[in-house]
PDB file of C-alpha atoms in Angstrom:
ATOM      1  CA  UNK A 801      34.892  17.033  30.233  1.00 53.00           C
ATOM      2  CA  UNK A 802      35.479  12.943  29.257  1.00 56.00           C
ATOM      3  CA  UNK A 803      36.072  12.191  33.522  1.00 58.00           C
ATOM      4  CA  UNK A 804      32.553  13.846  34.178  1.00 60.00           C
ATOM      5  CA  UNK A 805      31.268  12.339  31.338  1.00 57.00           C
ATOM      6  CA  UNK A 806      32.499   9.019  32.373  1.00 60.00           C
ATOM      7  CA  UNK A 807      30.874   9.501  36.083  1.00 61.00           C
ATOM      8  CA  UNK A 808      27.496  10.476  34.068  1.00 66.00           C
ATOM      9  CA  UNK A 809      27.716   7.047  32.320  1.00 62.00           C
ATOM     10  CA  UNK A 810      28.455   5.295  35.745  1.00 61.00           C
ATOM     11  CA  UNK A 811      25.824   7.087  37.510  1.00 61.00           C
ATOM     12  CA  UNK A 812      23.069   6.131  34.973  1.00 61.00           C
ATOM     13  CA  UNK A 813      23.809   2.751  35.033  1.00 61.00           C
ATOM     14  CA  UNK A 814      23.968   2.764  38.996  1.00 61.00           C
ATOM     15  CA  UNK A 815      20.585   4.684  38.891  1.00 66.00           C
ATOM     16  CA  UNK A 816      18.606   2.096  36.737  1.00 64.00           C
ATOM     17  CA  UNK A 817      19.683  -1.128  39.112  1.00 60.00           C
ATOM     18  CA  UNK A 818      17.067  -0.553  41.606  1.00 60.00           C
ATOM     19  CA  UNK A 819      14.132  -0.470  38.953  1.00 56.00           C
ATOM     20  CA  UNK A 820      15.157  -3.511  37.145  1.00 56.00           C
ATOM     21  CA  UNK A 821      13.492  -6.437  38.098  1.00 55.00           C
ATOM     22  CA  UNK A 822      15.838  -9.480  38.760  1.00 53.00           C
ATOM     23  CA  UNK A 823      14.713 -12.138  36.496  1.00 47.00           C
ATOM     24  CA  UNK A 824      14.142 -15.628  38.010  1.00 47.00           C
ATOM     25  CA  UNK A 825      16.327 -18.211  37.771  1.00 44.00           C
ATOM     26  CA  UNK A 826      14.227 -20.584  35.602  1.00 47.00           C
ATOM     27  CA  UNK A 827      14.253 -17.893  32.526  1.00 44.00           C
ATOM     28  CA  UNK A 828      17.941 -16.113  32.575  1.00 52.00           C
ATOM     29  CA  UNK A 829      18.809 -18.138  29.219  1.00 54.00           C
ATOM     30  CA  UNK A 830      15.664 -16.516  27.637  1.00 59.00           C
ATOM     31  CA  UNK A 831      17.024 -13.743  25.269  1.00 83.00           C
ATOM     32  CA  UNK A 832      15.553 -10.290  25.739  1.00 91.00           C
ATOM     33  CA  UNK A 833      15.813  -7.229  23.402  1.00 94.00           C
ATOM     34  CA  UNK A 834      16.978  -4.027  25.144  1.00 92.00           C
ATOM     35  CA  UNK A 835      16.442  -0.832  23.026  1.00 94.00           C
ATOM     36  CA  UNK A 836      18.634   2.049  24.284  1.00 93.00           C
ATOM     37  CA  UNK A 837      17.500   5.538  22.311  1.00 95.00           C
ATOM     38  CA  UNK A 838      18.862   8.723  22.316  1.00 91.00           C
ATOM     39  CA  UNK A 839      20.972  11.544  21.549  1.00 91.00           C
ATOM     40  CA  UNK A 840      24.675  12.219  21.759  1.00 82.00           C
ATOM     41  CA  UNK A 841      24.283  11.451  25.573  1.00 77.00           C
ATOM     42  CA  UNK A 842      23.664   7.644  25.162  1.00 78.00           C
ATOM     43  CA  UNK A 843      25.610   7.341  21.541  1.00 74.00           C
ATOM     44  CA  UNK A 844      29.003   6.272  21.242  1.00 69.00           C
ATOM     45  CA  UNK A 845      30.131  10.288  20.769  1.00 61.00           C
ATOM     46  CA  UNK A 846      31.767  11.682  23.779  1.00 59.00           C
ATOM     47  CA  UNK A 847      33.391   7.909  25.035  1.00 56.00           C
ATOM     48  CA  UNK A 848      35.839   7.626  22.346  1.00 62.00           C
ATOM     49  CA  UNK A 849      37.370   4.231  24.196  1.00 62.00           C
ATOM     50  CA  UNK A 850      35.888   4.823  27.281  1.00 60.00           C
ATOM     51  CA  UNK A 851      32.618   2.386  28.345  1.00 61.00           C
ATOM     52  CA  UNK A 852      29.379   3.634  27.163  1.00 65.00           C
ATOM     53  CA  UNK A 853      26.312   2.944  29.473  1.00 66.00           C
ATOM     54  CA  UNK A 854      25.130   0.402  27.110  1.00 70.00           C
ATOM     55  CA  UNK A 855      28.670  -1.764  28.020  1.00 74.00           C
ATOM     56  CA  UNK A 856      27.701  -1.317  31.876  1.00 73.00           C
ATOM     57  CA  UNK A 857      23.902  -2.776  30.781  1.00 77.00           C
ATOM     58  CA  UNK A 858      25.648  -5.544  29.133  1.00 77.00           C
ATOM     59  CA  UNK A 859      28.299  -6.519  31.577  1.00 77.00           C
ATOM     60  CA  UNK A 860      26.040  -5.942  34.667  1.00 78.00           C
ATOM     61  CA  UNK A 861      22.767  -7.743  33.128  1.00 79.00           C
ATOM     62  CA  UNK A 862      24.293 -10.300  30.873  1.00 78.00           C
ATOM     63  CA  UNK A 863      27.948 -11.305  33.007  1.00 78.00           C
ATOM     64  CA  UNK A 864      26.649 -10.465  36.234  1.00 80.00           C
ATOM     65  CA  UNK A 865      23.175 -11.834  36.570  1.00 82.00           C
ATOM     66  CA  UNK A 866      23.862 -14.643  33.884  1.00 83.00           C
ATOM     67  CA  UNK A 867      21.148 -12.939  31.237  1.00 84.00           C
ATOM     68  CA  UNK A 868      21.256 -13.189  27.520  1.00 85.00           C
ATOM     69  CA  UNK A 869      19.996  -9.873  26.553  1.00 87.00           C
ATOM     70  CA  UNK A 870      20.757  -8.600  23.133  1.00 90.00           C
ATOM     71  CA  UNK A 871      21.168  -4.809  23.274  1.00 89.00           C
ATOM     72  CA  UNK A 872      20.500  -2.252  20.715  1.00 92.00           C
ATOM     73  CA  UNK A 873      21.345   1.184  20.445  1.00 91.00           C
ATOM     74  CA  UNK A 874      19.578   3.952  17.824  1.00 93.00           C
ATOM     75  CA  UNK A 875      21.108   6.955  19.661  1.00 90.00           C
ATOM     76  CA  UNK A 876      22.089   9.870  17.473  1.00 92.00           C
ATOM     77  CA  UNK A 877      24.256  12.871  18.456  1.00 90.00           C
ATOM     78  CA  UNK A 878      21.665  16.096  17.570  1.00 93.00           C
ATOM     79  CA  UNK A 879      18.260  13.953  17.514  1.00 95.00           C
ATOM     80  CA  UNK A 880      14.959  15.470  18.868  1.00 97.00           C
ATOM     81  CA  UNK A 881      12.273  13.643  19.687  1.00 98.00           C
ATOM     82  CA  UNK A 882      10.553  14.580  16.251  1.00 98.00           C
ATOM     83  CA  UNK A 883      13.533  13.064  14.743  1.00 98.00           C
ATOM     84  CA  UNK A 884      12.629   9.698  16.454  1.00 97.00           C
ATOM     85  CA  UNK A 885       9.029  10.492  15.531  1.00 98.00           C
ATOM     86  CA  UNK A 886       9.421  10.586  11.487  1.00 98.00           C
ATOM     87  CA  UNK A 887      11.871   7.541  11.736  1.00 97.00           C
ATOM     88  CA  UNK A 888      10.149   5.239  14.415  1.00 97.00           C
ATOM     89  CA  UNK A 889      10.045   1.927  12.707  1.00 96.00           C
ATOM     90  CA  UNK A 890      13.317   2.397  11.661  1.00 97.00           C
ATOM     91  CA  UNK A 891      14.848   4.047  15.445  1.00 97.00           C
ATOM     92  CA  UNK A 892      12.536   1.621  17.413  1.00 97.00           C
ATOM     93  CA  UNK A 893       9.520   0.088  15.716  1.00 96.00           C
ATOM     94  CA  UNK A 894      11.076  -2.706  14.164  1.00 96.00           C
ATOM     95  CA  UNK A 895      13.094  -4.444  17.153  1.00 95.00           C
ATOM     96  CA  UNK A 896       9.987  -5.079  19.305  1.00 95.00           C
ATOM     97  CA  UNK A 897      12.250  -4.780  22.218  1.00 96.00           C
ATOM     98  CA  UNK A 898      11.130  -6.158  25.748  1.00 96.00           C
ATOM     99  CA  UNK A 899      12.810  -3.379  27.669  1.00 95.00           C
ATOM    100  CA  UNK A 900      12.878   0.140  26.001  1.00 97.00           C
ATOM    101  CA  UNK A 901      15.034   3.276  27.735  1.00 95.00           C
ATOM    102  CA  UNK A 902      14.787   6.775  26.072  1.00 97.00           C
ATOM    103  CA  UNK A 903      17.157   9.455  27.000  1.00 93.00           C
ATOM    104  CA  UNK A 904      16.017  12.218  25.088  1.00 95.00           C
ATOM    105  CA  UNK A 905      15.096  16.193  25.261  1.00 94.00           C
ATOM    106  CA  UNK A 906      18.460  18.224  25.108  1.00 91.00           C
ATOM    107  CA  UNK A 907      18.421  18.961  21.840  1.00 93.00           C
ATOM    108  CA  UNK A 908      14.682  20.236  22.394  1.00 95.00           C
ATOM    109  CA  UNK A 909      16.038  22.741  24.440  1.00 92.00           C
ATOM    110  CA  UNK A 910      14.609  25.530  22.743  1.00 93.00           C
ATOM    111  CA  UNK A 911      10.516  23.944  22.652  1.00 96.00           C
ATOM    112  CA  UNK A 912       8.262  25.106  24.753  1.00 96.00           C
ATOM    113  CA  UNK A 913       7.485  22.745  27.577  1.00 97.00           C
ATOM    114  CA  UNK A 914       3.630  22.377  26.052  1.00 98.00           C
ATOM    115  CA  UNK A 915       5.310  21.731  22.662  1.00 98.00           C
ATOM    116  CA  UNK A 916       7.924  19.184  23.780  1.00 97.00           C
ATOM    117  CA  UNK A 917       5.305  17.404  26.197  1.00 98.00           C
ATOM    118  CA  UNK A 918       3.268  16.800  23.338  1.00 98.00           C
ATOM    119  CA  UNK A 919       5.817  15.498  21.030  1.00 98.00           C
ATOM    120  CA  UNK A 920       7.061  13.449  23.316  1.00 98.00           C
ATOM    121  CA  UNK A 921       3.879  12.138  24.279  1.00 98.00           C
ATOM    122  CA  UNK A 922       3.154  11.337  20.979  1.00 98.00           C
ATOM    123  CA  UNK A 923       6.447   9.193  21.066  1.00 98.00           C
ATOM    124  CA  UNK A 924       5.893   7.154  24.079  1.00 98.00           C
ATOM    125  CA  UNK A 925       2.039   6.612  22.861  1.00 98.00           C
ATOM    126  CA  UNK A 926       3.950   4.506  20.168  1.00 97.00           C
ATOM    127  CA  UNK A 927       6.292   2.650  22.367  1.00 97.00           C
ATOM    128  CA  UNK A 928       4.101   1.518  24.965  1.00 97.00           C
ATOM    129  CA  UNK A 929       2.025  -2.159  24.357  1.00 96.00           C
ATOM    130  CA  UNK A 930      -1.081  -0.373  24.336  1.00 96.00           C
ATOM    131  CA  UNK A 931      -3.736  -3.326  22.140  1.00 95.00           C
ATOM    132  CA  UNK A 932      -3.234  -1.362  19.147  1.00 95.00           C
ATOM    133  CA  UNK A 933       0.773  -1.267  19.459  1.00 95.00           C
ATOM    134  CA  UNK A 934       0.683  -5.003  20.724  1.00 95.00           C
ATOM    135  CA  UNK A 935      -1.011  -5.952  17.748  1.00 94.00           C
ATOM    136  CA  UNK A 936       2.143  -4.827  15.611  1.00 93.00           C
ATOM    137  CA  UNK A 937       4.357  -6.781  17.480  1.00 93.00           C
ATOM    138  CA  UNK A 938       4.697  -4.661  20.635  1.00 95.00           C
ATOM    139  CA  UNK A 939       5.907  -7.335  23.744  1.00 95.00           C
ATOM    140  CA  UNK A 940       2.806  -7.087  25.826  1.00 95.00           C
ATOM    141  CA  UNK A 941       4.823  -6.768  29.297  1.00 96.00           C
ATOM    142  CA  UNK A 942       7.101  -4.381  27.759  1.00 97.00           C
ATOM    143  CA  UNK A 943       9.406  -2.216  30.287  1.00 97.00           C
ATOM    144  CA  UNK A 944      10.016   1.259  29.683  1.00 98.00           C
ATOM    145  CA  UNK A 945      12.558   3.734  31.379  1.00 95.00           C
ATOM    146  CA  UNK A 946      12.415   7.325  30.920  1.00 97.00           C
ATOM    147  CA  UNK A 947      15.027   9.873  31.681  1.00 93.00           C
ATOM    148  CA  UNK A 948      15.107  13.342  31.779  1.00 92.00           C
ATOM    149  CA  UNK A 949      18.229  15.343  30.393  1.00 88.00           C
ATOM    150  CA  UNK A 950      20.846  16.205  33.003  1.00 83.00           C
ATOM    151  CA  UNK A 951      21.896  19.540  33.483  1.00 83.00           C
ATOM    152  CA  UNK A 952      24.009  21.580  30.880  1.00 80.00           C
ATOM    153  CA  UNK A 953      25.717  24.235  30.128  1.00 78.00           C
ATOM    154  CA  UNK A 954      23.864  27.073  28.677  1.00 74.00           C
ATOM    155  CA  UNK A 955      25.933  30.448  27.554  1.00 82.00           C
ATOM    156  CA  UNK A 956      27.897  30.010  31.174  1.00 80.00           C
ATOM    157  CA  UNK A 957      24.626  29.033  33.089  1.00 79.00           C
ATOM    158  CA  UNK A 958      23.685  25.985  34.448  1.00 78.00           C
ATOM    159  CA  UNK A 959      20.059  25.412  33.061  1.00 81.00           C
ATOM    160  CA  UNK A 960      18.312  21.818  34.079  1.00 84.00           C
ATOM    161  CA  UNK A 961      15.880  22.623  31.073  1.00 89.00           C
ATOM    162  CA  UNK A 962      12.894  22.739  33.196  1.00 91.00           C
ATOM    163  CA  UNK A 963      10.391  22.580  30.488  1.00 94.00           C
ATOM    164  CA  UNK A 964      11.794  19.209  28.965  1.00 95.00           C
ATOM    165  CA  UNK A 965      12.023  17.730  32.366  1.00 94.00           C
ATOM    166  CA  UNK A 966       8.471  18.433  33.577  1.00 96.00           C
ATOM    167  CA  UNK A 967       7.511  17.427  29.869  1.00 97.00           C
ATOM    168  CA  UNK A 968       9.307  13.741  30.788  1.00 97.00           C
ATOM    169  CA  UNK A 969       7.819  13.593  33.566  1.00 96.00           C
ATOM    170  CA  UNK A 970       4.212  14.130  32.480  1.00 98.00           C
ATOM    171  CA  UNK A 971       3.916  11.437  29.810  1.00 98.00           C
ATOM    172  CA  UNK A 972       5.839   9.422  32.515  1.00 98.00           C
ATOM    173  CA  UNK A 973       3.227  10.082  34.918  1.00 98.00           C
ATOM    174  CA  UNK A 974       0.307   9.423  32.097  1.00 98.00           C
ATOM    175  CA  UNK A 975       1.571   6.397  31.013  1.00 98.00           C
ATOM    176  CA  UNK A 976       1.690   4.690  34.182  1.00 97.00           C
ATOM    177  CA  UNK A 977      -1.273   5.842  35.481  1.00 97.00           C
ATOM    178  CA  UNK A 978      -2.607   4.115  32.475  1.00 97.00           C
ATOM    179  CA  UNK A 979      -1.363   0.686  33.437  1.00 97.00           C
ATOM    180  CA  UNK A 980       1.650   0.505  31.916  1.00 97.00           C
ATOM    181  CA  UNK A 981       5.676  -0.607  33.189  1.00 97.00           C
ATOM    182  CA  UNK A 982       7.188   3.061  32.896  1.00 97.00           C
ATOM    183  CA  UNK A 983      10.203   3.805  35.415  1.00 96.00           C
ATOM    184  CA  UNK A 984      11.203   7.748  35.394  1.00 96.00           C
ATOM    185  CA  UNK A 985      14.410   8.433  36.404  1.00 91.00           C
ATOM    186  CA  UNK A 986      14.896  12.454  36.735  1.00 90.00           C
ATOM    187  CA  UNK A 987      18.629  13.167  36.378  1.00 85.00           C
ATOM    188  CA  UNK A 988      17.575  16.876  36.430  1.00 81.00           C
ATOM    189  CA  UNK A 989      17.796  16.548  40.131  1.00 82.00           C
ATOM    190  CA  UNK A 990      20.218  14.067  40.831  1.00 77.00           C
ATOM    191  CA  UNK A 991      22.761  16.752  40.829  1.00 69.00           C
ATOM    192  CA  UNK A 992      21.269  18.900  43.727  1.00 72.00           C
ATOM    193  CA  UNK A 993      23.224  17.607  46.347  1.00 68.00           C
ATOM    194  CA  UNK A 994      26.642  16.621  44.235  1.00 64.00           C
TER     195      UNK A 994
END
């Protein structure tokens, strides 16, 4: 399972590259903050000595590209969307990050699509650079990357968590339609042809 997890982390990293704009040469010395939020898939829980996906981000963006990103990881194994809502200021709000990537939903697998979408929408409304959020310090040009969960084994059956994936897609589309810089990476379909 460790090799599979390493492959997933590497795949996540590679999939994010085309969505990130290269930083212009004159701004490479500018430090930006990148917050990585999520559950056990995003945390160090399964890595135990192996590289984590934020390690790949650090390597590529800071070493290969010469940037000075500061990476903050607030991922907690077992966390659900509502845990981030209940602890928003400590988990996301206080960091005023320029880039926020969110990989949540796996632990919400028992939620209906409607319930999950409403919780997720509430979370993302706190993350986007709306006029209200900018007034409390959210960067105006914040980039947001939203991941749908990877397929998982539930009682011997592969589940794509369709209701969770649909909720993430809905909220990502709504935020994009409002003009926010949101990228949606659908991991529920990436593995279809592997």
